[in-house]
Short mmCIF file of C-alpha atoms in Angstrom, two decimals:
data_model
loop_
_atom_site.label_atom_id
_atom_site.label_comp_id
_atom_site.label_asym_id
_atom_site.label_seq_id
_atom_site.Cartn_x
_atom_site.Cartn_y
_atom_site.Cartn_z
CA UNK A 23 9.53 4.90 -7.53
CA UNK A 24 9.04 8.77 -8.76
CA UNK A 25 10.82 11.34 -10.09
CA UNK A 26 13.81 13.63 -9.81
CA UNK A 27 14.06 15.79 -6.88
CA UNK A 28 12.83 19.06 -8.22
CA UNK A 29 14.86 20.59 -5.15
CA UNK A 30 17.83 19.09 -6.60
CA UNK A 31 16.79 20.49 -10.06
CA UNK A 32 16.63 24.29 -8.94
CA UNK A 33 20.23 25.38 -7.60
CA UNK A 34 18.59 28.36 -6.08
CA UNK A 35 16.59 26.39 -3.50
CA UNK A 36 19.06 24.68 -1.43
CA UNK A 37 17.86 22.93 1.69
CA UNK A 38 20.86 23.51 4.63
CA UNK A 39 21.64 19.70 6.00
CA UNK A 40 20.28 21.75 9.73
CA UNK A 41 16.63 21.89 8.18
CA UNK A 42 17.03 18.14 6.96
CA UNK A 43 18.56 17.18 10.51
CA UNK A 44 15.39 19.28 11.71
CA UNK A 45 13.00 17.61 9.45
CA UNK A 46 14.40 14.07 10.40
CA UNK A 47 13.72 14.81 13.90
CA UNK A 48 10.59 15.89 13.79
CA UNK A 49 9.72 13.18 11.44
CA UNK A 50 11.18 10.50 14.38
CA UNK A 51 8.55 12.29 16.88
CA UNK A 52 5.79 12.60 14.69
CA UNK A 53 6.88 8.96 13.79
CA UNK A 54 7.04 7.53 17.43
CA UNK A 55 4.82 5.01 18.52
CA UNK A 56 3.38 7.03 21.58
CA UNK A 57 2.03 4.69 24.74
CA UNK A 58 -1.16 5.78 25.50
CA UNK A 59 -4.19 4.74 25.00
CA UNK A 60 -6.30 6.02 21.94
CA UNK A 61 -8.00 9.15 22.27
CA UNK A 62 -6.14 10.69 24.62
CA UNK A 63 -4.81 14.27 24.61
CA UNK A 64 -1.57 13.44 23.86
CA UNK A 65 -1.90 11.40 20.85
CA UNK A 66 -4.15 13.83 19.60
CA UNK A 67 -1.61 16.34 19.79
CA UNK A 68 0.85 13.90 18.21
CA UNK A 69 -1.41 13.23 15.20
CA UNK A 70 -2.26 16.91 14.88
CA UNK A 71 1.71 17.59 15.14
CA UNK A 72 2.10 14.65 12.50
CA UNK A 73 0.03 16.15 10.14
CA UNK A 74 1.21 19.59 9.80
CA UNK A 75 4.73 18.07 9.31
CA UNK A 76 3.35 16.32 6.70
CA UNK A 77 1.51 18.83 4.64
CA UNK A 78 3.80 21.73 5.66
CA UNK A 79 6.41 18.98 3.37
CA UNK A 80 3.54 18.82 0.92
CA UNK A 81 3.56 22.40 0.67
CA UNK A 82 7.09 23.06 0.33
CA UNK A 83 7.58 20.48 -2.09
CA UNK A 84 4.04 22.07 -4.20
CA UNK A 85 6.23 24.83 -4.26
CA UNK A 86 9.40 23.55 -5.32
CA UNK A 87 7.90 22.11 -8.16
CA UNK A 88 5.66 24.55 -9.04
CA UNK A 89 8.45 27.04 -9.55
CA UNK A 90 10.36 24.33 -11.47
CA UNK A 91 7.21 23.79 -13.99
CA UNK A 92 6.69 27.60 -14.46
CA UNK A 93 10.08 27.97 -15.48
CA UNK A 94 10.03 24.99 -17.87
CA UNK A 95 6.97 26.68 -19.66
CA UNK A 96 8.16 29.87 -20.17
CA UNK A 97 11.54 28.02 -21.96
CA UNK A 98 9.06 25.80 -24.20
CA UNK A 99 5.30 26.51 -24.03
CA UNK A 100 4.52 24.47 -26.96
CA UNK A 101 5.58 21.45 -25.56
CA UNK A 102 3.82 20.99 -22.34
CA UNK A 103 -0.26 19.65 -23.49
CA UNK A 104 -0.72 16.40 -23.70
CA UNK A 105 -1.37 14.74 -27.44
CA UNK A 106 -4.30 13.18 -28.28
CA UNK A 107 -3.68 9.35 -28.75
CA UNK A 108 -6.50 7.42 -29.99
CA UNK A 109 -5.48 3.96 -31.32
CA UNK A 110 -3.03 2.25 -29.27
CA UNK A 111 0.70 1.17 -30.18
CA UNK A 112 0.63 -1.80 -31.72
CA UNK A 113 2.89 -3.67 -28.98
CA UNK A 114 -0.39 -3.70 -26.39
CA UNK A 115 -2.34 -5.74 -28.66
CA UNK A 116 0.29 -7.89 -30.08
CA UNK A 117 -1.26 -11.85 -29.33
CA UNK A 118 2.55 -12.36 -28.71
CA UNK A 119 2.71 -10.63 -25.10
CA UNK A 120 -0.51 -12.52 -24.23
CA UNK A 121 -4.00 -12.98 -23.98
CA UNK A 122 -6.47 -10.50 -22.62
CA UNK A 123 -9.06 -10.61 -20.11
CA UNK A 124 -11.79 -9.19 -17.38
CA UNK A 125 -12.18 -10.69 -13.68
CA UNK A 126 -15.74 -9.01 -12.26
CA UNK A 127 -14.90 -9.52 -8.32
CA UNK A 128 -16.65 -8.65 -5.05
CA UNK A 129 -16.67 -4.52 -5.81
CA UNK A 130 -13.61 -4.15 -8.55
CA UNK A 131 -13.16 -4.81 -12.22
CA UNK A 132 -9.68 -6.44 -13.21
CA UNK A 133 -8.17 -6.35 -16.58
CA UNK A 134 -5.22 -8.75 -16.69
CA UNK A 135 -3.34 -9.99 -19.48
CA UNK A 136 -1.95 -14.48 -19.84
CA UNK A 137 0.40 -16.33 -21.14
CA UNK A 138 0.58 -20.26 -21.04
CA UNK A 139 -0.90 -23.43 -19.64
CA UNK A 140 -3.54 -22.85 -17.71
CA UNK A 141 -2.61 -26.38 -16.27
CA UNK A 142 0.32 -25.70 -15.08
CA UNK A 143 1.18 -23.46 -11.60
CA UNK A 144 -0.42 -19.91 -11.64
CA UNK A 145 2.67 -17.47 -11.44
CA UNK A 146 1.01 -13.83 -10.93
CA UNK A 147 2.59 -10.60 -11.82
CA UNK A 148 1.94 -7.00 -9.68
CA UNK A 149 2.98 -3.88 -11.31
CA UNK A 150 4.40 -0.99 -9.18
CA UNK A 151 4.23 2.97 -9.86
CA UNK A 152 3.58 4.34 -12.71
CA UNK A 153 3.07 1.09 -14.59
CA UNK A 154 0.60 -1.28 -15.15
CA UNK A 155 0.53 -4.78 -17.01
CA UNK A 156 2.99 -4.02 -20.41
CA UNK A 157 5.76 -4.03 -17.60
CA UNK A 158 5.95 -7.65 -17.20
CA UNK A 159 5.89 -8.83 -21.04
CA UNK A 160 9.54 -9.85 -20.81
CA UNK A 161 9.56 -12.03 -17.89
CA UNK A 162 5.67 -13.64 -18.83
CA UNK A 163 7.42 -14.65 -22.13
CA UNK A 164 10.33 -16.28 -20.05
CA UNK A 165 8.48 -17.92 -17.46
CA UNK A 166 5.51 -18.74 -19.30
CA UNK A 167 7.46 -22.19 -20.42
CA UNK A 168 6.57 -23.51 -16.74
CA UNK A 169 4.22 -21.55 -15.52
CA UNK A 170 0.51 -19.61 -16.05
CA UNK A 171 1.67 -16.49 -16.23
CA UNK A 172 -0.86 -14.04 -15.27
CA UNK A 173 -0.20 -10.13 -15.08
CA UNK A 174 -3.02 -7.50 -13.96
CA UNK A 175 -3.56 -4.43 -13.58
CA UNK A 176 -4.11 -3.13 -10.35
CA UNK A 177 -7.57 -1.06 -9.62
CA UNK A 178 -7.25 1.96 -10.80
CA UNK A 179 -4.13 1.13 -13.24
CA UNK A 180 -4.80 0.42 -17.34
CA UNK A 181 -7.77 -0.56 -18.20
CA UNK A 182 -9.36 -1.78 -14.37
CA UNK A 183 -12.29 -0.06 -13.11
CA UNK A 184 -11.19 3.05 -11.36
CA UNK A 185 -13.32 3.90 -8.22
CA UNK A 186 -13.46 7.40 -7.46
CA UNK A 187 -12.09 8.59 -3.61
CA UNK A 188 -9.00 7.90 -1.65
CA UNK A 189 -10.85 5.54 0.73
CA UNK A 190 -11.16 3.04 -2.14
CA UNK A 191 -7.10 2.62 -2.26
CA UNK A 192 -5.95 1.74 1.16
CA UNK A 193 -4.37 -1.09 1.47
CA UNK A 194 -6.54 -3.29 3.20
CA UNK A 195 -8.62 -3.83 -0.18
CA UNK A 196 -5.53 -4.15 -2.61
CA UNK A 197 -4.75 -7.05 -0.51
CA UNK A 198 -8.09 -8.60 -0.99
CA UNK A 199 -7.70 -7.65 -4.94
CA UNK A 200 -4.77 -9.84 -5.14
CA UNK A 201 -6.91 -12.89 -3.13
CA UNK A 202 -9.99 -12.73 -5.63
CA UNK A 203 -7.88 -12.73 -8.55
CA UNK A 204 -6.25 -15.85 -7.42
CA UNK A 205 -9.57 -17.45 -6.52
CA UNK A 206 -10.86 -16.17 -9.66
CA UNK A 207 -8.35 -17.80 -11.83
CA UNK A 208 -9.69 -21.18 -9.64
CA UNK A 209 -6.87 -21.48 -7.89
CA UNK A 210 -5.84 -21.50 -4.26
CA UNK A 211 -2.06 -21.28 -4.28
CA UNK A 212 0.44 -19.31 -6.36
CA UNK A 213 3.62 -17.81 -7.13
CA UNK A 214 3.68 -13.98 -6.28
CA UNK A 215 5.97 -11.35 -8.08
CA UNK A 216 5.90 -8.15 -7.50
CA UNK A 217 8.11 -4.80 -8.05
CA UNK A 218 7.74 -1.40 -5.91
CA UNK A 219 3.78 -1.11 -4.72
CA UNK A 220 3.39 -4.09 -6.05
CA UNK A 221 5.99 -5.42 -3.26
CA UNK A 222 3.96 -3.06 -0.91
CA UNK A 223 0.67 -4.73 -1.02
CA UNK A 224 2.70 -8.32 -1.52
CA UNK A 225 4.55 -7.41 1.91
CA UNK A 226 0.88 -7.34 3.15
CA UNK A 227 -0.78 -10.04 1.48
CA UNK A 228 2.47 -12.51 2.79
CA UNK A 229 1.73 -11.30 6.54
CA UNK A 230 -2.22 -11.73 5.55
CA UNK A 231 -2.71 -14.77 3.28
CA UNK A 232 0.41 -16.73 3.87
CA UNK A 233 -1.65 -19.72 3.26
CA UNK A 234 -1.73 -19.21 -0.51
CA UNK A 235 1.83 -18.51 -1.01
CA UNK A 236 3.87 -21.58 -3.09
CA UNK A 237 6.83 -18.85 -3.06
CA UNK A 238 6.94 -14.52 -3.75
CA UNK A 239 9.53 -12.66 -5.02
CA UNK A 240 9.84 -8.77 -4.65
CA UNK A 241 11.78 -6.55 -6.27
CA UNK A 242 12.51 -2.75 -4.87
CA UNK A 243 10.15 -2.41 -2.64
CA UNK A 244 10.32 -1.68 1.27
CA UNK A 245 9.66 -3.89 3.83
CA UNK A 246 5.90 -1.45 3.78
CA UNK A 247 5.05 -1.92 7.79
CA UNK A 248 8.65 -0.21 8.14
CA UNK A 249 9.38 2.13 5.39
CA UNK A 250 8.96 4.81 7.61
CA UNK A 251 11.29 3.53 10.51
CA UNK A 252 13.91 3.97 7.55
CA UNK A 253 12.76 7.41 6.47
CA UNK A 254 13.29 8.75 10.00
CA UNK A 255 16.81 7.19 10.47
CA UNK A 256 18.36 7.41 7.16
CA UNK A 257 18.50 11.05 5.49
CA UNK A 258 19.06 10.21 2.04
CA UNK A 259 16.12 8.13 2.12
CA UNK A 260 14.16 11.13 3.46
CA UNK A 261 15.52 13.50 0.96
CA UNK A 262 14.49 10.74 -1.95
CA UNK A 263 10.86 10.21 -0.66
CA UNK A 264 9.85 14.26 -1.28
CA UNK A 265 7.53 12.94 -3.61
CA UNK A 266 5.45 10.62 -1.05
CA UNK A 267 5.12 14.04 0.67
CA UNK A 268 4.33 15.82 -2.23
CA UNK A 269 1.88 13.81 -3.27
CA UNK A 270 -0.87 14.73 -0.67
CA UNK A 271 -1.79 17.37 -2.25
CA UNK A 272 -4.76 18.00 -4.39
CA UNK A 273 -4.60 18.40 -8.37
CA UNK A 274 -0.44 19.77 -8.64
CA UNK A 275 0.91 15.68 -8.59
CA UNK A 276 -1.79 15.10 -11.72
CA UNK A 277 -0.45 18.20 -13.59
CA UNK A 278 3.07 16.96 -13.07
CA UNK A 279 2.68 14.17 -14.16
CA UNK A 280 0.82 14.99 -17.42
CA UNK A 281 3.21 18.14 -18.23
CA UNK A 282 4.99 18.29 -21.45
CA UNK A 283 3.20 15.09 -22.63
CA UNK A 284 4.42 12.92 -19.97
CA UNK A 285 7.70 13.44 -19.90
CA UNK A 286 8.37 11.29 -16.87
CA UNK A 287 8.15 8.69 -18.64
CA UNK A 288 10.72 9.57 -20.97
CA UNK A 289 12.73 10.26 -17.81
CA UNK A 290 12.04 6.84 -15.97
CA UNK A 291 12.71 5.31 -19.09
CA UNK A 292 15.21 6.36 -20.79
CA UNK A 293 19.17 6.22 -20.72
CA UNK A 294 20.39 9.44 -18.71
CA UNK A 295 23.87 9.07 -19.82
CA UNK A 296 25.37 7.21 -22.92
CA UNK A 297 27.35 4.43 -21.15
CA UNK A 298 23.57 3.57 -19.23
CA UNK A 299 21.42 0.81 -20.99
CA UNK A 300 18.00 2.20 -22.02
CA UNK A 301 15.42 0.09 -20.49
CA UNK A 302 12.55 0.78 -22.61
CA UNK A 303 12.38 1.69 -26.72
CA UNK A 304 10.00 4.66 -28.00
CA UNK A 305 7.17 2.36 -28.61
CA UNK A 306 7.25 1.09 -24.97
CA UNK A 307 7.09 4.94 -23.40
CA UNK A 308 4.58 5.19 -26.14
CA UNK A 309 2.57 2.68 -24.73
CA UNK A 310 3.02 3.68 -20.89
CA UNK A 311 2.22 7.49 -22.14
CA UNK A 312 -1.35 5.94 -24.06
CA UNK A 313 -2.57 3.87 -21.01
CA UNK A 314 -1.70 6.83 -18.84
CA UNK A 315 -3.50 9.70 -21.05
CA UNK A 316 -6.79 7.73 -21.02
CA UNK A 317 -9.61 10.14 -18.66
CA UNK A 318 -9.22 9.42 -15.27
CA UNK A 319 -5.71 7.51 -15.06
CA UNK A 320 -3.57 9.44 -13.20
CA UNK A 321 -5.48 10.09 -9.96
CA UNK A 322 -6.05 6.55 -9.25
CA UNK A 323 -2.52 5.63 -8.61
CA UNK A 324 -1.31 8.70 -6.82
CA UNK A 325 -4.49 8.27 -4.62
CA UNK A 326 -2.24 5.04 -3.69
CA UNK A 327 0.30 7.39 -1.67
CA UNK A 328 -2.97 9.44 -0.76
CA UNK A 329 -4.08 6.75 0.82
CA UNK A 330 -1.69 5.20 2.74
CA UNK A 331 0.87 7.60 3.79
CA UNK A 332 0.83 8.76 7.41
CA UNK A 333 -1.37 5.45 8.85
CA UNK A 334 -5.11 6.92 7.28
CA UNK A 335 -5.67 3.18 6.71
CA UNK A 336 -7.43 0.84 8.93
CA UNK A 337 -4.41 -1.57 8.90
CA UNK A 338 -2.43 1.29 11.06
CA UNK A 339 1.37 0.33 9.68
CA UNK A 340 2.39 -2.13 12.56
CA UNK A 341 5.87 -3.22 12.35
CA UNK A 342 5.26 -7.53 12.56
CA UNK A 343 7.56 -9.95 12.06
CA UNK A 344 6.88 -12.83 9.03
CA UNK A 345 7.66 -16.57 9.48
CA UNK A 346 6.06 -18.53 7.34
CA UNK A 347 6.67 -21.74 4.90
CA UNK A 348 6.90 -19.83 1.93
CA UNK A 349 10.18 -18.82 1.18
CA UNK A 350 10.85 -15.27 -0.21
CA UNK A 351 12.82 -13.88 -2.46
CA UNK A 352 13.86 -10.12 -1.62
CA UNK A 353 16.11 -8.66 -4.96
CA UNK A 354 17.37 -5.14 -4.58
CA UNK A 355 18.99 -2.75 -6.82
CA UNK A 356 22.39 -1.84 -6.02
CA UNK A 357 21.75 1.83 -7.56
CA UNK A 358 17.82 2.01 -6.84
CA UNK A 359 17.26 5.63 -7.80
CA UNK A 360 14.40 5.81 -4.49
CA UNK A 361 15.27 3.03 -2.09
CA UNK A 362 18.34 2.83 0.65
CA UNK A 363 20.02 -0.52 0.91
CA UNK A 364 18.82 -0.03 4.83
CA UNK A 365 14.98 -1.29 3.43
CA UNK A 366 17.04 -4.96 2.67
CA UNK A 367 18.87 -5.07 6.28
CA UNK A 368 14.75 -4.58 7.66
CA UNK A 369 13.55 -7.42 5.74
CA UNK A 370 16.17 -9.40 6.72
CA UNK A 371 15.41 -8.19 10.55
CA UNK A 372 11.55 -8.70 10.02
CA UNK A 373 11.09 -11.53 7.94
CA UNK A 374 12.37 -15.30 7.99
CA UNK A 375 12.53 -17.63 5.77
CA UNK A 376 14.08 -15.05 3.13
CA UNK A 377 16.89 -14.77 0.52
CA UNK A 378 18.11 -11.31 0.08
CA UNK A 379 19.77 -10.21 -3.11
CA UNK A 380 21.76 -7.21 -4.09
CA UNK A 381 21.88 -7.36 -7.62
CA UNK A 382 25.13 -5.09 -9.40
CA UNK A 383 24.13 -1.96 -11.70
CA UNK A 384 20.68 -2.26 -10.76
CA UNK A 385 18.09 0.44 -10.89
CA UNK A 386 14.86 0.92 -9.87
CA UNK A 387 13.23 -0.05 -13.39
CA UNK A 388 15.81 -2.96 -14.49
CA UNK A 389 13.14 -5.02 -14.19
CA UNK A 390 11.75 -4.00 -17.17
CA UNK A 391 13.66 -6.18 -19.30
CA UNK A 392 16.91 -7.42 -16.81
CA UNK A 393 18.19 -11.04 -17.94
CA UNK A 394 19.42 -11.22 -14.21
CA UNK A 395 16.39 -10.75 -12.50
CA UNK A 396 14.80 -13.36 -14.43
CA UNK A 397 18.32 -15.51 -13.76
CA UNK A 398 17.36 -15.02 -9.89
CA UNK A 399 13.67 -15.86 -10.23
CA UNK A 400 15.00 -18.83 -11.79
CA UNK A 401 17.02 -20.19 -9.29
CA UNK A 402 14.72 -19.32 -6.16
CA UNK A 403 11.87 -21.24 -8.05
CA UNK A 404 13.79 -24.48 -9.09
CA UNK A 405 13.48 -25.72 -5.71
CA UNK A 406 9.62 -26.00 -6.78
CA UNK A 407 9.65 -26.90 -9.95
CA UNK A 408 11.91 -29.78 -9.14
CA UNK A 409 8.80 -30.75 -6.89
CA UNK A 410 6.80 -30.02 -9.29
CA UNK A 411 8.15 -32.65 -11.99
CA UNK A 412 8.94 -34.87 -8.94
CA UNK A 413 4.94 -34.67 -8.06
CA UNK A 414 3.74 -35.16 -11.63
CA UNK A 415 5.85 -38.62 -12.02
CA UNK A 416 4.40 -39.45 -8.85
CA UNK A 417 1.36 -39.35 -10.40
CA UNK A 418 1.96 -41.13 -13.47
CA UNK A 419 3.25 -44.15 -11.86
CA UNK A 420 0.68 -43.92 -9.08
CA UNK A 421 -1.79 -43.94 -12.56
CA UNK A 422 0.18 -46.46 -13.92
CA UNK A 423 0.67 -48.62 -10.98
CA UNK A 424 -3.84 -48.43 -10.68
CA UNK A 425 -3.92 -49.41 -14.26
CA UNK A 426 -1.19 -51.78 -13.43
CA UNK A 427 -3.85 -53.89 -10.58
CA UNK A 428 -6.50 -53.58 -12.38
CA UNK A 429 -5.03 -55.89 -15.46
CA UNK A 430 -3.43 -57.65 -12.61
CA UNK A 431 -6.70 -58.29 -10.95
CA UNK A 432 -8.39 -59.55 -14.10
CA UNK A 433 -5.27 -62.22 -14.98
CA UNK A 434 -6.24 -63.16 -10.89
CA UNK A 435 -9.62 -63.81 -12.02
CA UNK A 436 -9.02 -65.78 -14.84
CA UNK A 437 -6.68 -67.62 -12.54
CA UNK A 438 -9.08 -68.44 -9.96
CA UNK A 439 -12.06 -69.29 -12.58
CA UNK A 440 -9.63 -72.01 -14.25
CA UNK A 441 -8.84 -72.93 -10.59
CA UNK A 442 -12.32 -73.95 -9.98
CA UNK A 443 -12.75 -75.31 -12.67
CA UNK A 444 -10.58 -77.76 -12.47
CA UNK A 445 -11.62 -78.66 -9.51
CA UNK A 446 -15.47 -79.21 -10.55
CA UNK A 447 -13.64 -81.39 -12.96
CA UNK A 448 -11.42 -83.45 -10.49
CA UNK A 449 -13.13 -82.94 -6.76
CA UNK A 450 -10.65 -85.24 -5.76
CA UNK A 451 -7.57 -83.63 -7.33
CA UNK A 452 -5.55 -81.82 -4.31
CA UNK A 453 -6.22 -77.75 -5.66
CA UNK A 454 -3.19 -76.57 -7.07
CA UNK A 455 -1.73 -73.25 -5.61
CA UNK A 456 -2.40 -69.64 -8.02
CA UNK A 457 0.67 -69.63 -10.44
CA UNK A 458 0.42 -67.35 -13.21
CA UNK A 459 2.87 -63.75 -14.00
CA UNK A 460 1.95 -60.59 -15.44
CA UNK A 461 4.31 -57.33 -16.18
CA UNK A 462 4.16 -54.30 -17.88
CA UNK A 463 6.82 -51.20 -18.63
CA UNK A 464 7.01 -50.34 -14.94
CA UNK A 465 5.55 -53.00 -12.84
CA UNK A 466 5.74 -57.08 -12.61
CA UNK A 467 3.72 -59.09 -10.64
CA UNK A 468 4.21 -62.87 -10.07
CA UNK A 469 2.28 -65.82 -8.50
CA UNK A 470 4.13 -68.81 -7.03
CA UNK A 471 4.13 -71.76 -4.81
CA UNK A 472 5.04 -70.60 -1.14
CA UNK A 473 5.42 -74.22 1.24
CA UNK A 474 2.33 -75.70 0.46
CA UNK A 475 -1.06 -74.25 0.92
CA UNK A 476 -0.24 -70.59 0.82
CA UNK A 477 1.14 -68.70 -2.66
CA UNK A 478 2.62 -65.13 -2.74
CA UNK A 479 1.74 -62.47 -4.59
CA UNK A 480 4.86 -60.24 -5.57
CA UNK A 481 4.62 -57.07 -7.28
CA UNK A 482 8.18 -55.63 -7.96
CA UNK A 483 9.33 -52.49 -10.36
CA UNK A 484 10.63 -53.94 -13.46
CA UNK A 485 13.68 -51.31 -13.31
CA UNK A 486 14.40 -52.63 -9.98
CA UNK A 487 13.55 -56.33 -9.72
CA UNK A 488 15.17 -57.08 -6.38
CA UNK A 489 12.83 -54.79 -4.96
CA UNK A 490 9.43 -55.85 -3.68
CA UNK A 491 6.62 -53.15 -3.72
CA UNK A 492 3.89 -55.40 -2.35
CA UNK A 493 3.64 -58.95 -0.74
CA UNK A 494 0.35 -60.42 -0.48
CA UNK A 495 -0.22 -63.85 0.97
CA UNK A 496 -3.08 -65.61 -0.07
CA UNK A 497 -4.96 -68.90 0.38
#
């Protein structure tokens, strides 16, 4: 999700495994769901106990990392503003990646960016940490074929409106930001995809709106109601999540981040050793280091982690189980540079209806441009786009078969109109029983003689003539 462990960085400042071992503990009491009512003294105490762990982290981690970047500008001082970039790379406005737009919802601006038939089923992308729409151009182009592909950037990501305080990130209205977009785009069910927060707030939205879902597939991203049942139990999951504790403090995440002109970027990015595949080219960390330098950009998405670390949001982090129709599609990176394998044994535990997916070699930003995460997406979504096709011939027979009766209906007319007229002709002439036949490409229907006074009305599929759709008697 972040960055290198600065602790790891600077030999000097070893943490002893007894201080992690302490720190895990503590974190399992803090952690503990305590049974007493609300208010009471002790879960006062346990909140007030839970938050000094958490900033006394904060603070140790500040410092880690601001000894780390005082020592990296003394070695290169030059190097550490930010450029100014005012035109952007020409990959964010290439038509090829899609089209752009602007969704004005209940209390939030969206910028998102399309690709394909707007006729076809609504497939919509959600961006994780630090990223915003560019990440999905690879898979919009692939899936884009079959689907409208829709990616967007999340409020206070890219070019989105960008409301100021921590209150406006909690989950609770990222959830409703994904709802509104759908209804937006006039539709009322979809495909979801998301990677890291984006599989946060989908974890959500699948427990909250599983009405909506045709299928969702996340990628790296904990099971959110028990990502901290994980940190507490597993300690290299609690060593990799310093930053989520580092991160509550004011102003020293923002100047990280923006220090020698974004370099984490560079270091999400980019191969760390020659035998590993570079996920993104210089234009692409070009274009992630642009939408990022824009005023007021970087706040936003740490205020995520501000937000929602430590239960300050209504929702309170309840561990619930998920069964719904939708089925899921849970891919994890074997090498995930953030994430334990333990967060895809707790979806497995929490949620039904889900296939779970190590996937070989993978990191946390594979996704990026990874062949077999768009093989996987593939082959959980055939299933409905098998339906799909199987729907859409449903209804062009079903239109076919209407267009079908109504020619039908008119040769019946003409049929009964020389009927009676014959019989206006020769009122003594015993009335001849309906005989007539009509067929197209996909349907036949006869009249004939059935003993006497009664004829049948057959309709039959010409590909399958021994078949009878319809019998109708008639007098």
């Amino acid at each position: 999700m972040m960055l290198r462990n600065p602790v790891n960085q600077l030999s000097q400042y070893r943490i002893d495994s007894n201080v992690t071992d302490r720190h895990a503990s503590l974190t399992r009491a803090a952690s503990s769901n305590v049974c007493v009512s609300y208010g009471t003294e002790s879960t006062k105490k346990m909140a007030f106990l839970r938050t000094v762990y958490i900033y006394s982290l904060a603070c140790f981690y500040g410092l880690m990392v601001s000894l780390h970047l005082l020592y990296s500008y003394i070695r290169n001082p030059s190097k550490f503003p930010v450029k100014e970039r005012k035109n952007p790379p020409k990959c964010l406005t290439d038509p090829i990646n899609g089209t752009h737009g602007y969704l004005s919802l209940k209390d939030i601006k969206i910028h998102y960016v399309e690709k394909g038939d707007r006729t076809k089923p609504l497939m919509l992308f959600v961006h994780g940490y630090p990223e915003f729409w560019y990440s999905w151009r690879y898979q919009m182009k692939e899936f884009s074929k079959d689907y409208w592909t829709v990616a967007i950037d999340m409020r206070g990501y890219g070019d989105s409106e960008k409301p100021n305080g921590i209150e406006n990130y909690y989950v609770k209205y990222l959830i409703d930001d994904i709802k509104h977009v759908v209804e937006g785009l006039g539709r009322k069910k979809f495909i979801l995809v998301a990677h890291d927060w984006g599989g946060v707030i989908a974890w959500s939205f699948v427990q909250k709106y599983p009405e909506m879902l045709e299928r969702y597939i996340i990628m790296n991203a904990p099971y959110s109601p028990a990502f901290m049942e994980v940190v507490k139990t597993n300690k290299k999951q609690f060593k990799s999540s310093w930053y989520v504790f580092f991160y509550q403090l004011p102003y020293l995440p923002e100047l990280l981040i923006r220090s020698f002109d974004f370099r984490v970027f560079k270091v999400l990015f980019k191969a760390k050793t020659p035998k590993t595949t570079t996920i993104a080219t210089d234009e692409d960390i070009e274009a992630f280091k642009y939408t990022f330098s824009k005023p007021g950009s970087i706040t936003p998405p740490i205020n995520y982690y501000r937000a929602n670390f430590g239960n300050r949001s209504s929702d309170g982090g309840r561990i619930k189980e998920i069964d719904i129709p939708a089925p899921g599609l849970f891919l994890f990176g074997e090498k995930d540079d953030y994430l334990v394998l333990d967060h895809l044994e707790i979806g497995k535990k929490y949620v039904k209806n889900l296939v779970t997916k190590i996937v070989k070699d993978f990191h946390s930003w594979r996704h990026l441009h990874a062949a077999e995460v768009i093989g996987l997406i593939v082959n959980i979504l055939k299933p409905l786009i098998n339906r799909i096709f199987y729907r859409i011939e449903q209804l062009v027979h079903q239109m076919t078969f209407l267009n079908f009766l109504q020619k039908a209906a008119s040769i019946g007319r003409i049929l009964k109109e020389k009927r009676e007229t014959n019989e206006l002709k020769n009122p003594s002439k015993k009335r001849p029983p309906l005989l007539g036949n009509y067929r197209n490409s996909h349907y036949e229907m006869s009249i004939g003689k059935n003993r006497g006074k009664e004829s049948n009305i057959l309709i039959s599929d010409t590909h399958d003539p021994g078949t009878f759709l319809y019998r109708i008697g008639t007098n």
